[in-house]
Amino acid sequence: MYHKLMLKIFVTRKIPEAGINKLKNAGYEVEVNPEDKVLAKDELISYLKNGKYDAVLALLTDKLDADVFEAAGAQCKIFANMAVGFDNVDIEASKKAGIMIANTPGVLTDTVAEHTFALMLAIAHRVAEADRFARAGKYHGWEPMMLLGTDLSYKTIGILGLGRIGSRVAYHAVKGFNAKAIYYDVNRNEEFEKEFLDSTGSPQAAFRTTPEEVLREADFVSIHVPLLPSTRHLINAERLKIMKPTAYLVNTSRGPVIDEKALAEALQNKIIKGAAIDVFENEPAIEPLLLKLDNIILTPHIASATEATRDKMAELAAENIISALSGKEPPNLVK
Ligand code: NAD
């Protein structure tokens, strides 16, 4: 009697059931890392060597390089990253190994844009600092000069990287806060700009030809570039000095885009007014000086972390695997 061999998928860490169910419903055998922790490279390699998997659903905390692809072997068709960023993957090595890489763009755009505003508003309105103040029993009644913050409405929001998330942030800034958006991107998006002309025809989302121009003009700078050699330390000590002393810096992209030590020093020396960041240069470590400062808000890489969005990310990663194993091009193949 003929038994169709079940294709086997390895999931590097517990993810939302929605993704696992999609894979199981497609008829695959799914094995999830039984320990709810990041697998060290040698642990991942030994799972892959012993398991002989047809596909791997991986996370941004997995470093996927030539050794990992070699361990996965020829039968492994795809590593589907459950993230839009894929700076954890050596793409050249995956190509050499003949393994496809996929990511999960789009499904997290609104959530990350919302988290960007959560950070922007929280730092400008001193929400975390005020919460600490109240919990410490320091609130003794309304005061005219207590914990004064900054408005976002009608300000200039500078965006570095006007892709899916950056353009959503610009949209909310202009439409929701009557702010002016200015942006720098290696690719200018004139179609986007045309959507944001005010009644007098003046641009509400305007291109700037250098990051410096954005940094000089903006009251809030929000970073939405991928981590690439060209964006590593895009924000360094020199560029922080260009910013207004009243300006805030927000980062929901990737930690190494900012020189974290330089940021801590700039905040301590009041070179800029404040910052709010979701990502860190050497995750999960955080530059110790940042932890001591009141003019920064730190969230632990949770910009896409809503229940609905994590379900969608897990499902999309599963869909990429299903396509690849059905002999089709995955919808989000990284090329
Ligand atoms: P995207 O590819 O749609 O947008 C990135 C934009 O950056 C593009 O428009 C691109 O042209 C531009 N860009 C590239 N290099 C540049 C450079 N040197 N200078 C200026 N602009 C440059 O990606 P997206 O979906 O908007 O996501 C952006 C990034 O956000 C991801 O790569 C990821 O690292 C990060 N992200 C973080 C979280 C989180 O949990 N904190 C969640 C989702 C995404």
CSV table of N, CA and C in Angstrom, one decimal, residues 53-166:
chain,number,residue,atom,x,y,z
A,53,TYR,N,13.9,18.3,7.9
A,53,TYR,CA,12.7,19.0,7.7
A,53,TYR,C,12.6,19.5,6.2
A,54,ASP,N,11.4,19.7,5.8
A,54,ASP,CA,11.1,20.2,4.4
A,54,ASP,C,11.0,21.8,4.4
A,55,ALA,N,10.8,22.3,5.6
A,55,ALA,CA,10.7,23.8,5.7
A,55,ALA,C,10.9,24.2,7.2
A,56,VAL,N,11.3,25.4,7.4
A,56,VAL,CA,11.5,25.9,8.8
A,56,VAL,C,10.7,27.2,8.9
A,57,LEU,N,10.0,27.4,10.0
A,57,LEU,CA,9.4,28.7,10.3
A,57,LEU,C,10.2,29.3,11.4
A,58,ALA,N,10.9,30.4,11.0
A,58,ALA,CA,11.9,31.0,11.9
A,58,ALA,C,11.5,32.4,12.4
A,59,LEU,N,12.3,32.9,13.3
A,59,LEU,CA,12.0,34.2,13.9
A,59,LEU,C,13.2,35.1,13.8
A,60,LEU,N,13.0,36.4,14.1
A,60,LEU,CA,14.0,37.3,13.9
A,60,LEU,C,15.2,37.1,14.9
A,61,THR,N,14.9,36.3,15.9
A,61,THR,CA,15.9,36.1,16.9
A,61,THR,C,16.8,34.9,16.5
A,62,ASP,N,16.5,34.2,15.4
A,62,ASP,CA,17.3,33.1,14.8
A,62,ASP,C,18.3,33.7,13.8
A,63,LYS,N,19.6,33.4,14.1
A,63,LYS,CA,20.6,33.9,13.1
A,63,LYS,C,20.7,32.8,12.0
A,64,LEU,N,20.3,33.1,10.8
A,64,LEU,CA,20.2,32.1,9.8
A,64,LEU,C,21.4,32.3,8.8
A,65,ASP,N,22.4,31.5,8.9
A,65,ASP,CA,23.6,31.6,8.1
A,65,ASP,C,23.9,30.3,7.3
A,66,ALA,N,25.1,30.3,6.7
A,66,ALA,CA,25.5,29.2,5.8
A,66,ALA,C,25.5,27.9,6.6
A,67,ASP,N,26.0,27.9,7.8
A,67,ASP,CA,26.0,26.7,8.7
A,67,ASP,C,24.6,26.1,8.9
A,68,VAL,N,23.7,27.0,9.2
A,68,VAL,CA,22.3,26.6,9.5
A,68,VAL,C,21.7,26.0,8.2
A,69,PHE,N,22.0,26.7,7.0
A,69,PHE,CA,21.4,26.2,5.8
A,69,PHE,C,22.0,24.8,5.4
A,70,GLU,N,23.3,24.7,5.7
A,70,GLU,CA,23.9,23.4,5.4
A,70,GLU,C,23.3,22.3,6.3
A,71,ALA,N,23.1,22.6,7.5
A,71,ALA,CA,22.5,21.6,8.4
A,71,ALA,C,21.1,21.2,8.0
A,72,ALA,N,20.3,22.2,7.4
A,72,ALA,CA,19.0,21.9,7.0
A,72,ALA,C,19.0,21.0,5.8
A,73,GLY,N,20.0,21.1,5.0
A,73,GLY,CA,20.2,20.1,3.9
A,73,GLY,C,19.3,20.4,2.7
A,74,ALA,N,19.5,19.5,1.7
A,74,ALA,CA,18.9,19.7,0.3
A,74,ALA,C,17.4,19.6,0.3
A,75,GLN,N,16.9,18.8,1.3
A,75,GLN,CA,15.4,18.7,1.2
A,75,GLN,C,14.6,19.9,1.7
A,76,CYS,N,15.3,20.7,2.5
A,76,CYS,CA,14.7,21.9,3.0
A,76,CYS,C,14.5,23.0,2.0
A,77,LYS,N,13.3,23.3,1.7
A,77,LYS,CA,13.0,24.3,0.6
A,77,LYS,C,13.0,25.7,1.0
A,78,ILE,N,12.5,26.0,2.2
A,78,ILE,CA,12.3,27.4,2.6
A,78,ILE,C,12.5,27.6,4.1
A,79,PHE,N,13.0,28.8,4.4
A,79,PHE,CA,13.0,29.3,5.8
A,79,PHE,C,12.0,30.5,5.7
A,80,ALA,N,10.9,30.4,6.4
A,80,ALA,CA,9.9,31.5,6.4
A,80,ALA,C,10.1,32.3,7.7
A,81,ASN,N,10.6,33.5,7.6
A,81,ASN,CA,10.8,34.3,8.8
A,81,ASN,C,9.5,35.0,9.2
A,82,MET,N,9.1,34.9,10.5
A,82,MET,CA,7.9,35.5,10.9
A,82,MET,C,8.2,36.9,11.4
A,83,ALA,N,8.6,37.8,10.4
A,83,ALA,CA,8.9,39.2,10.6
A,83,ALA,C,9.0,39.8,9.2
A,84,VAL,N,8.8,41.1,9.1
A,84,VAL,CA,9.1,41.8,7.8
A,84,VAL,C,10.6,42.0,7.6
A,85,GLY,N,11.3,42.3,8.7
A,85,GLY,CA,12.7,42.5,8.6
A,85,GLY,C,13.4,41.1,8.4
A,86,PHE,N,14.5,41.1,7.6
A,86,PHE,CA,15.2,39.8,7.5
A,86,PHE,C,16.7,40.0,7.6
A,87,ASP,N,17.1,41.0,8.5
A,87,ASP,CA,18.5,41.2,8.7
A,87,ASP,C,19.1,40.1,9.5
A,88,ASN,N,18.3,39.2,10.0
A,88,ASN,CA,18.9,38.0,10.7
A,88,ASN,C,19.3,36.9,9.7
A,89,VAL,N,19.0,37.2,8.4
A,89,VAL,CA,19.3,36.1,7.4
A,89,VAL,C,20.4,36.5,6.5
A,90,ASP,N,21.3,35.6,6.3
A,90,ASP,CA,22.4,35.8,5.3
A,90,ASP,C,21.7,35.4,3.9
A,91,ILE,N,21.2,36.3,3.2
A,91,ILE,CA,20.5,36.0,2.0
A,91,ILE,C,21.4,35.4,0.9
A,92,GLU,N,22.6,35.9,0.8
A,92,GLU,CA,23.5,35.3,-0.2
A,92,GLU,C,23.8,33.8,0.1
A,93,ALA,N,24.0,33.5,1.4
A,93,ALA,CA,24.2,32.1,1.8
A,93,ALA,C,23.0,31.3,1.5
A,94,SER,N,21.8,31.8,1.7
A,94,SER,CA,20.6,31.0,1.4
A,94,SER,C,20.5,30.7,-0.1
A,95,LYS,N,20.9,31.7,-0.9
A,95,LYS,CA,20.8,31.5,-2.4
A,95,LYS,C,21.8,30.4,-2.8
A,96,LYS,N,23.0,30.5,-2.2
A,96,LYS,CA,24.0,29.5,-2.5
A,96,LYS,C,23.5,28.1,-2.1
A,97,ALA,N,22.8,28.0,-1.0
A,97,ALA,CA,22.3,26.7,-0.5
A,97,ALA,C,21.0,26.3,-1.3
A,98,GLY,N,20.5,27.2,-2.1
A,98,GLY,CA,19.3,26.9,-2.9
A,98,GLY,C,18.0,26.8,-2.0
A,99,ILE,N,18.0,27.6,-0.9
A,99,ILE,CA,16.9,27.7,0.0
A,99,ILE,C,16.2,29.0,-0.1
A,100,MET,N,14.9,29.0,-0.2
A,100,MET,CA,14.1,30.2,-0.3
A,100,MET,C,13.9,30.9,1.1
A,101,ILE,N,13.9,32.2,1.1
A,101,ILE,CA,13.6,32.9,2.3
A,101,ILE,C,12.3,33.8,2.0
A,102,ALA,N,11.4,33.8,3.0
A,102,ALA,CA,10.2,34.6,2.9
A,102,ALA,C,10.1,35.4,4.2
A,103,ASN,N,9.4,36.5,4.1
A,103,ASN,CA,9.1,37.4,5.3
A,103,ASN,C,7.6,37.7,5.4
A,104,THR,N,7.2,38.5,6.3
A,104,THR,CA,5.7,38.8,6.5
A,104,THR,C,5.4,40.3,6.4
A,105,PRO,N,5.6,40.9,5.2
A,105,PRO,CA,5.3,42.3,5.1
A,105,PRO,C,3.8,42.6,5.1
A,106,GLY,N,3.5,43.9,5.5
A,106,GLY,CA,2.1,44.3,5.3
A,106,GLY,C,1.2,44.1,6.5
A,107,VAL,N,1.1,42.8,6.9
A,107,VAL,CA,0.2,42.5,8.0
A,107,VAL,C,0.4,43.2,9.3
A,108,LEU,N,1.6,43.7,9.5
A,108,LEU,CA,2.0,44.4,10.7
A,108,LEU,C,2.1,45.9,10.6
A,109,THR,N,1.9,46.4,9.4
A,109,THR,CA,2.1,47.8,9.1
A,109,THR,C,1.3,48.7,10.1
A,110,ASP,N,0.0,48.5,10.2
A,110,ASP,CA,-0.9,49.3,11.0
A,110,ASP,C,-0.4,49.3,12.5
A,111,THR,N,-0.1,48.0,12.9
A,111,THR,CA,0.2,47.9,14.3
A,111,THR,C,1.5,48.6,14.7
A,112,VAL,N,2.5,48.5,13.8
A,112,VAL,CA,3.8,49.1,14.1
A,112,VAL,C,3.6,50.6,14.0
A,113,ALA,N,2.8,51.1,13.1
A,113,ALA,CA,2.5,52.5,13.0
A,113,ALA,C,1.8,53.0,14.3
A,114,GLU,N,0.9,52.2,14.8
A,114,GLU,CA,0.2,52.6,16.0
A,114,GLU,C,1.2,52.6,17.2
A,115,HIS,N,2.1,51.6,17.2
A,115,HIS,CA,3.1,51.6,18.3
A,115,HIS,C,4.0,52.8,18.2
A,116,THR,N,4.3,53.2,17.0
A,116,THR,CA,5.2,54.4,16.8
A,116,THR,C,4.5,55.6,17.5
A,117,PHE,N,3.2,55.8,17.2
A,117,PHE,CA,2.4,56.9,17.9
A,117,PHE,C,2.3,56.7,19.4
A,118,ALA,N,2.2,55.5,19.8
A,118,ALA,CA,2.1,55.2,21.3
A,118,ALA,C,3.4,55.8,21.9
A,119,LEU,N,4.5,55.5,21.2
A,119,LEU,CA,5.8,56.0,21.7
A,119,LEU,C,6.0,57.5,21.6
A,120,MET,N,5.6,58.0,20.4
A,120,MET,CA,5.7,59.5,20.2
A,120,MET,C,4.9,60.2,21.2
A,121,LEU,N,3.7,59.8,21.4
A,121,LEU,CA,2.8,60.5,22.4
A,121,LEU,C,3.3,60.3,23.8
A,122,ALA,N,3.7,59.1,24.1
A,122,ALA,CA,4.1,58.8,25.5
A,122,ALA,C,5.3,59.6,25.9
A,123,ILE,N,6.3,59.8,25.0
A,123,ILE,CA,7.5,60.6,25.4
A,123,ILE,C,7.1,62.1,25.4
A,124,ALA,N,6.3,62.5,24.4
A,124,ALA,CA,6.0,64.0,24.4
A,124,ALA,C,5.1,64.4,25.6
A,125,HIS,N,4.2,63.5,26.0
A,125,HIS,CA,3.3,63.8,27.1
A,125,HIS,C,3.8,63.2,28.4
A,126,ARG,N,5.0,62.7,28.4
A,126,ARG,CA,5.7,62.2,29.6
A,126,ARG,C,4.9,61.1,30.3
A,127,VAL,N,4.3,60.2,29.6
A,127,VAL,CA,3.3,59.3,30.2
A,127,VAL,C,4.0,58.3,31.2
A,128,ALA,N,5.1,57.7,30.7
A,128,ALA,CA,5.8,56.7,31.6
A,128,ALA,C,6.4,57.4,32.8
A,129,GLU,N,6.9,58.6,32.6
A,129,GLU,CA,7.5,59.4,33.7
A,129,GLU,C,6.4,59.7,34.7
A,130,ALA,N,5.2,60.2,34.2
A,130,ALA,CA,4.1,60.6,35.1
A,130,ALA,C,3.6,59.4,35.8
A,131,ASP,N,3.5,58.2,35.2
A,131,ASP,CA,3.1,57.0,35.8
A,131,ASP,C,4.0,56.6,37.0
A,132,ARG,N,5.3,56.7,36.7
A,132,ARG,CA,6.3,56.5,37.8
A,132,ARG,C,6.1,57.5,39.0
A,133,PHE,N,5.8,58.7,38.6
A,133,PHE,CA,5.6,59.8,39.6
A,133,PHE,C,4.4,59.5,40.5
A,134,ALA,N,3.3,59.1,39.8
A,134,ALA,CA,2.0,58.8,40.5
A,134,ALA,C,2.2,57.6,41.5
A,135,ARG,N,2.8,56.6,40.9
A,135,ARG,CA,3.0,55.3,41.7
A,135,ARG,C,3.9,55.6,42.9
A,136,ALA,N,4.8,56.5,42.8
A,136,ALA,CA,5.8,56.8,43.9
A,136,ALA,C,5.1,57.7,45.0
A,137,GLY,N,3.8,58.0,44.8
A,137,GLY,CA,3.1,58.8,45.8
A,137,GLY,C,3.5,60.2,45.8
A,138,LYS,N,4.0,60.7,44.6
A,138,LYS,CA,4.4,62.1,44.5
A,138,LYS,C,3.3,63.0,44.1
A,139,TYR,N,2.1,62.5,43.8
A,139,TYR,CA,1.0,63.4,43.3
A,139,TYR,C,0.3,63.9,44.5
A,140,HIS,N,0.4,65.2,44.7
A,140,HIS,CA,-0.3,65.9,45.9
A,140,HIS,C,-1.3,66.9,45.4
A,141,GLY,N,-1.8,66.8,44.2
A,141,GLY,CA,-2.8,67.7,43.7
A,141,GLY,C,-2.3,68.4,42.4
A,142,TRP,N,-3.3,68.8,41.6
A,142,TRP,CA,-3.1,69.5,40.3
A,142,TRP,C,-2.1,70.7,40.5
A,143,GLU,N,-1.2,70.8,39.6
A,143,GLU,CA,-0.3,71.9,39.7
A,143,GLU,C,-0.1,72.5,38.3
A,144,PRO,N,-0.1,73.8,38.2
A,144,PRO,CA,0.0,74.5,36.9
A,144,PRO,C,1.3,74.2,36.1
A,145,MET,N,2.3,73.8,36.8
A,145,MET,CA,3.6,73.6,36.2
A,145,MET,C,4.1,72.2,36.3
A,146,MET,N,3.2,71.3,36.6
A,146,MET,CA,3.7,69.9,36.9
A,146,MET,C,3.8,69.1,35.6
A,147,LEU,N,4.9,68.4,35.4
A,147,LEU,CA,5.1,67.5,34.3
A,147,LEU,C,4.7,68.0,32.9
A,148,LEU,N,5.1,69.2,32.6
A,148,LEU,CA,4.7,69.8,31.3
A,148,LEU,C,5.3,69.1,30.1
A,149,GLY,N,4.6,68.8,29.1
A,149,GLY,CA,5.1,68.1,28.0
A,149,GLY,C,5.0,68.9,26.7
A,150,THR,N,4.9,68.2,25.6
A,150,THR,CA,5.0,68.9,24.2
A,150,THR,C,3.8,68.3,23.4
A,151,ASP,N,3.2,69.2,22.6
A,151,ASP,CA,2.2,68.7,21.7
A,151,ASP,C,2.8,68.1,20.4
A,152,LEU,N,2.0,67.2,19.8
A,152,LEU,CA,2.4,66.6,18.6
A,152,LEU,C,1.7,67.3,17.4
A,153,SER,N,0.4,67.7,17.7
A,153,SER,CA,-0.4,68.4,16.7
A,153,SER,C,0.3,69.6,16.1
A,154,TYR,N,0.2,69.8,14.8
A,154,TYR,CA,0.7,70.9,14.1
A,154,TYR,C,2.3,71.0,14.0
A,155,LYS,N,2.9,69.9,14.5
A,155,LYS,CA,4.4,69.9,14.4
A,155,LYS,C,4.9,69.3,13.1
A,156,THR,N,6.2,69.3,13.0
A,156,THR,CA,6.8,68.7,11.8
A,156,THR,C,7.4,67.3,12.2
A,157,ILE,N,6.8,66.3,11.5
A,157,ILE,CA,7.3,64.9,11.8
A,157,ILE,C,8.2,64.5,10.7
A,158,GLY,N,9.4,64.1,11.1
A,158,GLY,CA,10.4,63.7,10.1
A,158,GLY,C,10.5,62.2,10.0
A,159,ILE,N,10.4,61.7,8.8
A,159,ILE,CA,10.4,60.2,8.6
A,159,ILE,C,11.6,59.8,7.8
A,160,LEU,N,12.3,58.9,8.4
A,160,LEU,CA,13.5,58.3,7.7
A,160,LEU,C,13.0,56.9,7.2
A,161,GLY,N,12.8,56.8,5.9
A,161,GLY,CA,12.3,55.5,5.3
A,161,GLY,C,10.8,55.5,5.2
A,162,LEU,N,10.4,56.0,4.0
A,162,LEU,CA,8.9,56.1,3.7
A,162,LEU,C,8.4,54.8,3.0
A,163,GLY,N,8.6,53.7,3.6
A,163,GLY,CA,8.1,52.4,3.0
A,163,GLY,C,6.7,52.2,3.5
A,164,ARG,N,6.3,50.9,3.7
A,164,ARG,CA,4.9,50.6,4.2
A,164,ARG,C,4.7,51.3,5.5
A,165,ILE,N,5.6,51.1,6.5
A,165,ILE,CA,5.3,51.6,7.9
A,165,ILE,C,5.5,53.1,7.9
A,166,GLY,N,6.6,53.6,7.3
A,166,GLY,CA,6.9,55.0,7.4
A,166,GLY,C,5.7,55.8,6.7
